[in-house]
PDB file of C-alpha atoms in Angstrom:
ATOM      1  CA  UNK D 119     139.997  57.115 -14.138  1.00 41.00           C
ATOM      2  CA  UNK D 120     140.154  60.650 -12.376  1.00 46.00           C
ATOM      3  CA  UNK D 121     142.435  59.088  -9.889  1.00 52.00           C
ATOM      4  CA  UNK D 122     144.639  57.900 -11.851  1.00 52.00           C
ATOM      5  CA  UNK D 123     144.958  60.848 -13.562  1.00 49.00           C
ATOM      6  CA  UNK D 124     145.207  63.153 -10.483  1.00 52.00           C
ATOM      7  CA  UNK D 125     148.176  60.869  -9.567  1.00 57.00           C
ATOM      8  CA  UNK D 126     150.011  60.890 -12.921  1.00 54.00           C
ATOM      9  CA  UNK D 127     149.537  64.645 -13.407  1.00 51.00           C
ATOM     10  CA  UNK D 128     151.036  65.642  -9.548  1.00 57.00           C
ATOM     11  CA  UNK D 129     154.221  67.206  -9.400  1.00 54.00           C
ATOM     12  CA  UNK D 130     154.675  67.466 -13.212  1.00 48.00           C
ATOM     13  CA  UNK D 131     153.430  70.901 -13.997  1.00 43.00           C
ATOM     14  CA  UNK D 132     154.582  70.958 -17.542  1.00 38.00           C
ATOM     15  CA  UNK D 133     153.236  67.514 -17.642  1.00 37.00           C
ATOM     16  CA  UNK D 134     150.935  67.717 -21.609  1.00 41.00           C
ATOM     17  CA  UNK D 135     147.733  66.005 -21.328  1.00 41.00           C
ATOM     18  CA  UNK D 136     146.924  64.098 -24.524  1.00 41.00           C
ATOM     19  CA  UNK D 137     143.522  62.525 -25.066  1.00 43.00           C
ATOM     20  CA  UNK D 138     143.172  60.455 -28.447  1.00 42.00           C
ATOM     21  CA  UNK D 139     139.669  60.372 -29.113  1.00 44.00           C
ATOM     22  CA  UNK D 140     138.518  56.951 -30.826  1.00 46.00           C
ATOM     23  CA  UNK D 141     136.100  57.894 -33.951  1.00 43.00           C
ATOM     24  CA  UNK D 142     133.962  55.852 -35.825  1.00 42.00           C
ATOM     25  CA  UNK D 143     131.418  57.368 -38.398  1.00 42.00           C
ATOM     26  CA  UNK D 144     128.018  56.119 -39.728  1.00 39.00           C
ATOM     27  CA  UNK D 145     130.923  53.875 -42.082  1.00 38.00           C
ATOM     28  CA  UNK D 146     131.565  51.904 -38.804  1.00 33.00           C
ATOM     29  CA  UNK D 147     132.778  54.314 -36.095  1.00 35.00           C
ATOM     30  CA  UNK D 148     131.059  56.563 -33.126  1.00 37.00           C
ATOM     31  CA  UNK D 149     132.493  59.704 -31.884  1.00 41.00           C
ATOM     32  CA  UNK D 150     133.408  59.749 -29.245  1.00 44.00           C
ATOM     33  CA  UNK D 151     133.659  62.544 -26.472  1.00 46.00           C
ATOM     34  CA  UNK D 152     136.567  63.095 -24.353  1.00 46.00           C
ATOM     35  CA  UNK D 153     135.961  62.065 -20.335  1.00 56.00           C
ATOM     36  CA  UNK D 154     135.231  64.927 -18.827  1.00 60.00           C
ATOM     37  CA  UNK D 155     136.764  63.483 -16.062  1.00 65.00           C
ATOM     38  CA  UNK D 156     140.104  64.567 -17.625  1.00 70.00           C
ATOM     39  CA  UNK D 157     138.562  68.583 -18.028  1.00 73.00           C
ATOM     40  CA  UNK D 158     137.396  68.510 -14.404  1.00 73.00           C
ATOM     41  CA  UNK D 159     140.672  67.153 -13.329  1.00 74.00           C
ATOM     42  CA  UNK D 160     142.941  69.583 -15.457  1.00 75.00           C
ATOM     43  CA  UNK D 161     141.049  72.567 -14.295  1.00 79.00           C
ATOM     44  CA  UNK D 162     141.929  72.119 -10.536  1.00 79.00           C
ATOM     45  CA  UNK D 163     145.750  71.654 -11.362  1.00 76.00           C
ATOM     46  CA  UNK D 164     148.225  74.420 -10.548  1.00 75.00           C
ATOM     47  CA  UNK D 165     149.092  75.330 -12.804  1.00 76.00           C
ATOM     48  CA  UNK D 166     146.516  74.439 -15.037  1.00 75.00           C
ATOM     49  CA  UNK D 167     148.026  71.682 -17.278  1.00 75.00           C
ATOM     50  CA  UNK D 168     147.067  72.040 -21.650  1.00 80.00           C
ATOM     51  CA  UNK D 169     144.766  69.024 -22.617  1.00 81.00           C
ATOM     52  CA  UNK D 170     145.093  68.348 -26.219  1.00 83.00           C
ATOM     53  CA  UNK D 171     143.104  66.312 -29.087  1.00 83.00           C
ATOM     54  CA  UNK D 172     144.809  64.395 -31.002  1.00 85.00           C
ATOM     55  CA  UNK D 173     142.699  63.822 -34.327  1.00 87.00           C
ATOM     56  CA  UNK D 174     142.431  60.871 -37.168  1.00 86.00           C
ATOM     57  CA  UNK D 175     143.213  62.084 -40.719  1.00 88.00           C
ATOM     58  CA  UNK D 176     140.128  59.656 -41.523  1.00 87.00           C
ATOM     59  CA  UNK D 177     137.446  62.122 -40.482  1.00 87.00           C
ATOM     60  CA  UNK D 178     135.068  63.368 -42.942  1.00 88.00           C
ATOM     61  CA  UNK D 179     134.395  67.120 -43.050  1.00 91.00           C
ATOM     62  CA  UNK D 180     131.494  67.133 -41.220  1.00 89.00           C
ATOM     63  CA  UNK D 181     132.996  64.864 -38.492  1.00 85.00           C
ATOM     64  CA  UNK D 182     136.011  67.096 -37.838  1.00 89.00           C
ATOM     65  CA  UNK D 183     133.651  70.149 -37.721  1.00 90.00           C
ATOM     66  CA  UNK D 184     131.236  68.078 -35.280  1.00 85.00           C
ATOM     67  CA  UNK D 185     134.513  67.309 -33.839  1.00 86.00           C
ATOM     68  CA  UNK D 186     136.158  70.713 -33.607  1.00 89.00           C
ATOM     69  CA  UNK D 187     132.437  71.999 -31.640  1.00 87.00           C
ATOM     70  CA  UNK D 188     133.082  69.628 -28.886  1.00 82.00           C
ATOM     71  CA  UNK D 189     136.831  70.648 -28.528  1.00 84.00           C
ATOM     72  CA  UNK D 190     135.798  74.315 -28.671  1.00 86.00           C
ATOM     73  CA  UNK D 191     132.393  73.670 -26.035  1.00 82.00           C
ATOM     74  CA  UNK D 192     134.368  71.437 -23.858  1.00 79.00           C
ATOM     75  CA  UNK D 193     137.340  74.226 -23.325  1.00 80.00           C
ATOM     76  CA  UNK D 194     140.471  71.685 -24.617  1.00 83.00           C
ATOM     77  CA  UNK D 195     143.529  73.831 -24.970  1.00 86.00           C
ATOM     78  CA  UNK D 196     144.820  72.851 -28.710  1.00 88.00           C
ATOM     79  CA  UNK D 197     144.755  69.740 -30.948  1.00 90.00           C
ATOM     80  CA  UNK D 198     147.354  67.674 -32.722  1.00 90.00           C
ATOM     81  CA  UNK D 199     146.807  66.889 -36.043  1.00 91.00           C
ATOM     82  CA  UNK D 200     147.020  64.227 -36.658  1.00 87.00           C
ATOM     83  CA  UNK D 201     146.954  60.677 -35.821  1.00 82.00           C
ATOM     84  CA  UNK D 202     147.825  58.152 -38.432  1.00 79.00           C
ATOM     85  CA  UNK D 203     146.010  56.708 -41.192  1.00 78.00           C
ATOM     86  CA  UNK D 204     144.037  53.909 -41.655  1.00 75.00           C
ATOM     87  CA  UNK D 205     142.952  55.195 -45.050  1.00 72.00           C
ATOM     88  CA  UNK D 206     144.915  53.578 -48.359  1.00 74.00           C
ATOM     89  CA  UNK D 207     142.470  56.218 -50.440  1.00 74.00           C
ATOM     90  CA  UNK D 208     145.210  56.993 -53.068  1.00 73.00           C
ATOM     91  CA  UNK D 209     148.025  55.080 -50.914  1.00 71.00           C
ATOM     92  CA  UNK D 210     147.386  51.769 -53.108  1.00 70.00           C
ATOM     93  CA  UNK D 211     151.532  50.090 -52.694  1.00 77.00           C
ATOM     94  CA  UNK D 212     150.106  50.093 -49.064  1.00 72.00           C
ATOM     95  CA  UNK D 213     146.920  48.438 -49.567  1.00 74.00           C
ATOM     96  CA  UNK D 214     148.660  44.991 -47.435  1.00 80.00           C
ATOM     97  CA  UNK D 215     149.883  46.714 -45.052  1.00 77.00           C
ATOM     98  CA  UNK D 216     147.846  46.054 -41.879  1.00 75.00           C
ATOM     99  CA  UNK D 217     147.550  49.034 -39.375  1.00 74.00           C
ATOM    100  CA  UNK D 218     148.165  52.595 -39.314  1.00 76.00           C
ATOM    101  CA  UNK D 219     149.949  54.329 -41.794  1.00 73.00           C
ATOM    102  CA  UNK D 220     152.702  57.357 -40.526  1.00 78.00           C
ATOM    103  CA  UNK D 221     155.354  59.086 -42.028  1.00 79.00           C
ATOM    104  CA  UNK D 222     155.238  60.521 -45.889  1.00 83.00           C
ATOM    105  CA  UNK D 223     151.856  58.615 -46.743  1.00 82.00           C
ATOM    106  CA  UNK D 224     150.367  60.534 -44.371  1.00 86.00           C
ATOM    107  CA  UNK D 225     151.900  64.150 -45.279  1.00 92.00           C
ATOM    108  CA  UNK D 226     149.424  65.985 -47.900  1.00 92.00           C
ATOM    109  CA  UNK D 227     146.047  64.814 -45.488  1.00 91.00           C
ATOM    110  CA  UNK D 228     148.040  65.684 -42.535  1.00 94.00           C
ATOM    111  CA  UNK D 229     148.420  69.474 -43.838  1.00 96.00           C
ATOM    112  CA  UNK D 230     144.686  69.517 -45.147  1.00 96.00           C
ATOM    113  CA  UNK D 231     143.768  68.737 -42.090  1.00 96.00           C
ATOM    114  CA  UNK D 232     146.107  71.018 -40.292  1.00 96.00           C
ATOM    115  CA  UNK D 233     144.333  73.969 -42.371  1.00 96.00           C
ATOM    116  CA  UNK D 234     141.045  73.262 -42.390  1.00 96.00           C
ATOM    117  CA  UNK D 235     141.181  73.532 -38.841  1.00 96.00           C
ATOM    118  CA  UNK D 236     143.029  77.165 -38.763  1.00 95.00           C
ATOM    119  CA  UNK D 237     140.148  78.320 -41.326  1.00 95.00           C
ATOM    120  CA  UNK D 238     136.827  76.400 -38.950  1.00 95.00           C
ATOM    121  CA  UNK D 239     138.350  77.964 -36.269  1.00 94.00           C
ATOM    122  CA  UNK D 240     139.810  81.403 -37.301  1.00 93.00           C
ATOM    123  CA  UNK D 241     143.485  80.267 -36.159  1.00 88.00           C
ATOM    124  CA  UNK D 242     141.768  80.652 -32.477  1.00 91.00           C
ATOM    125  CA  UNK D 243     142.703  76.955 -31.420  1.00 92.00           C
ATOM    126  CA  UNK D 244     146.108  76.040 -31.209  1.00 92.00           C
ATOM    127  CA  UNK D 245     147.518  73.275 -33.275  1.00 93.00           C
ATOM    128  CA  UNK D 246     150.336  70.920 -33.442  1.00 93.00           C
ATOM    129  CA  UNK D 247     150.885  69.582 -36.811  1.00 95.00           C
ATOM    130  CA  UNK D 248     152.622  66.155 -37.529  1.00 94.00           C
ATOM    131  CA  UNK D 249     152.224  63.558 -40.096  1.00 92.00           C
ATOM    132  CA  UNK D 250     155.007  63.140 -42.618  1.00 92.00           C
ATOM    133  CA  UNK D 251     157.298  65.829 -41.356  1.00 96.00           C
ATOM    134  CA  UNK D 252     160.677  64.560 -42.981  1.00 95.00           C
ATOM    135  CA  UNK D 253     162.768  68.030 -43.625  1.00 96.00           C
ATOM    136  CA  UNK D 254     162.067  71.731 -43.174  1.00 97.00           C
ATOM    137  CA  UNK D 255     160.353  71.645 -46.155  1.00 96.00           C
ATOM    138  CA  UNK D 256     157.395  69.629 -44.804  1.00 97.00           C
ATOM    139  CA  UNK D 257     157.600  71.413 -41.326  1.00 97.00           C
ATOM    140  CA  UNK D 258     156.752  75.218 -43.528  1.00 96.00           C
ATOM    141  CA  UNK D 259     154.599  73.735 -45.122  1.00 96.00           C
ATOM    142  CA  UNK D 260     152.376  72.275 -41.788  1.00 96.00           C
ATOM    143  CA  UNK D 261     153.325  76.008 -40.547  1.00 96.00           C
ATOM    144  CA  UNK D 262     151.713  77.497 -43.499  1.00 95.00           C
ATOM    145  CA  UNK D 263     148.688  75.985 -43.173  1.00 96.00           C
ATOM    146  CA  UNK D 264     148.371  76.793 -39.500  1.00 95.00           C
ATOM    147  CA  UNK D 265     150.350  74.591 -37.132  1.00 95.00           C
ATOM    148  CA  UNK D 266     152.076  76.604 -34.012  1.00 92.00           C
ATOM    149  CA  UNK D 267     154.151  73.919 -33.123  1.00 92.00           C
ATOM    150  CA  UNK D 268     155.289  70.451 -35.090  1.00 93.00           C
ATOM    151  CA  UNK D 269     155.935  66.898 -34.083  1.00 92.00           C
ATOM    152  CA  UNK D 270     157.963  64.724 -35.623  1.00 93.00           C
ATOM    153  CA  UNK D 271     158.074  60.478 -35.246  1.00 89.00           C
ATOM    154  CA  UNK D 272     158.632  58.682 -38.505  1.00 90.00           C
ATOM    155  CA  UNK D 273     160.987  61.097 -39.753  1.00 91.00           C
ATOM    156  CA  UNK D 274     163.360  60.652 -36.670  1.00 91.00           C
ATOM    157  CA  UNK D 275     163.330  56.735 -37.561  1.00 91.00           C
ATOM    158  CA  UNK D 276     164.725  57.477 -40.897  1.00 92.00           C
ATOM    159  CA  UNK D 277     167.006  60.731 -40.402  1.00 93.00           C
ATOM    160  CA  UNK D 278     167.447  60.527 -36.762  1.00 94.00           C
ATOM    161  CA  UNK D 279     167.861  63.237 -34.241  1.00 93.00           C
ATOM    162  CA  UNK D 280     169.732  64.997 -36.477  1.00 96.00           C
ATOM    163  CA  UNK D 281     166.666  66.043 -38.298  1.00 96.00           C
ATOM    164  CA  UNK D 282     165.612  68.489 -35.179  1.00 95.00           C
ATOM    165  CA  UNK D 283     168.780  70.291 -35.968  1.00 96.00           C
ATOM    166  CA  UNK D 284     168.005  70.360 -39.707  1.00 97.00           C
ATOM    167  CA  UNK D 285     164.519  71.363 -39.707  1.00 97.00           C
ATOM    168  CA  UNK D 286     165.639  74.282 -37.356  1.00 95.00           C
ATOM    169  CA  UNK D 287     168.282  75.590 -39.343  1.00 97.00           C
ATOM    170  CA  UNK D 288     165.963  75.018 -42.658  1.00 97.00           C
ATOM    171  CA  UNK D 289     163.276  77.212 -40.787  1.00 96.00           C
ATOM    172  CA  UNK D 290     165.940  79.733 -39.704  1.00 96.00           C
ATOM    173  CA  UNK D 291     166.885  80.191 -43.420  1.00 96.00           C
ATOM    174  CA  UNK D 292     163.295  80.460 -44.488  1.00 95.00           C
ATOM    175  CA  UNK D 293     162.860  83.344 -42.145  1.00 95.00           C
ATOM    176  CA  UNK D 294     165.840  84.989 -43.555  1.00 95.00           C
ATOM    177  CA  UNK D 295     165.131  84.140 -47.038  1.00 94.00           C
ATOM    178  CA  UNK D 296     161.354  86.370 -46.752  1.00 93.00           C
ATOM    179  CA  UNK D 297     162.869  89.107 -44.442  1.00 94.00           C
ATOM    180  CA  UNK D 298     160.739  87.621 -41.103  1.00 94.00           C
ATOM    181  CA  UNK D 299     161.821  88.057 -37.205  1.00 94.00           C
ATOM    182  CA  UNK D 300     160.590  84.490 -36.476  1.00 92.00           C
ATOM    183  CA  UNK D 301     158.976  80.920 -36.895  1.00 92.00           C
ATOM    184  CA  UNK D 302     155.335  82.569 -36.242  1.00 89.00           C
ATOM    185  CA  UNK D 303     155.760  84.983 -38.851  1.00 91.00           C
ATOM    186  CA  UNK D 304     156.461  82.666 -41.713  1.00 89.00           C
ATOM    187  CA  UNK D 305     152.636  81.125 -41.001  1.00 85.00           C
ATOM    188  CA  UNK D 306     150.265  82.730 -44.044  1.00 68.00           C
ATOM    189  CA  UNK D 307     147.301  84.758 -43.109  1.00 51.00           C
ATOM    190  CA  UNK D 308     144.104  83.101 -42.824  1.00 46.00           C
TER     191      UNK D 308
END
């Protein structure tokens, strides 16, 4: 609720707003629009406080574009893509596993995602890429196809927190490598 909100968000300016929208398609899901509560309440804070999307990797072209319309109408600062998977659609040594999938299975949608995004929205909406993210490698890569910022989860189960530092340095060497000042300018051109 509002309240609640209001409450949660006071005194933590740097506080990131995350709204997970539940989808469902005509295959069994609605989409759903994010409370506008949240908006209303995020526009009065002071500062104003970034309200992200975070977005399923199950979405069918059309519903991410239907998708990306209301994040675009509705004003939300940036999206993370993405969610996890509850797609085994070419992930068949996880067809058993109940609930959703993270980590490597999720990488290549994760980045298709991630750019198809950039290129609906002309790199105008910020995104933070994650899904898969295990090495610098995979953190270019969700660069490359338009991420501003990454998030890693799975990976830090597996490598630990030791992966920031690697990922970092691996980015650092990939801007030396192609003669770059920074991060931003290793992302390609839409």
């Amino acid at each position: 609720d509002a309240a609640g909100i209001r409450r949660a968000l006071r005194g933590h300016p740097r506080l990131l707003a995350r709204c997970s929208l539940p989808v469902t398609s005509p295959r069994g899901v609605t989409l759903v629009v994010t409370d506008l509560a949240v908006i209303a309440v995020r526009d009065r804070l002071v500062p104003r406080v970034p309200l992200l999307v975070k977005i399923s990797p199950d979405l069918i072209e059309s519903e991410l574009d239907d998708l990306l319309a209301v994040v675009m109408n509705c004003g939300i600062d940036g999206v993370i893509a993405t969610n996890t998977t509850l797609s085994r659609e070419g992930l068949y040594q996880y067809a058993t596993v109940s609930g959703g999938l993270s980590g490597a299975p999720l990488r290549a949608r994760s980045t298709e995602i991630i750019r198809h995004i950039a290129q609906r929205t002309a790199g105008q909406l910020p995104i933070v890429g994650v899904g898969g993210i295990a090495n610098a490698d995979d953190a270019l890569e969700k660069i490359r196809a338009g991420a501003e910022l990454i998030q890693v989860y799975t990976g830090l189960v597996y490598a630990g927190p030791a992966l920031v530092r690697q990922i970092n340095l691996g980015l650092v060497q990939a801007c030396e490598r192609e003669g770059v000042p920074n991060v931003a300018s290793l992302a390609r051109t839409l």
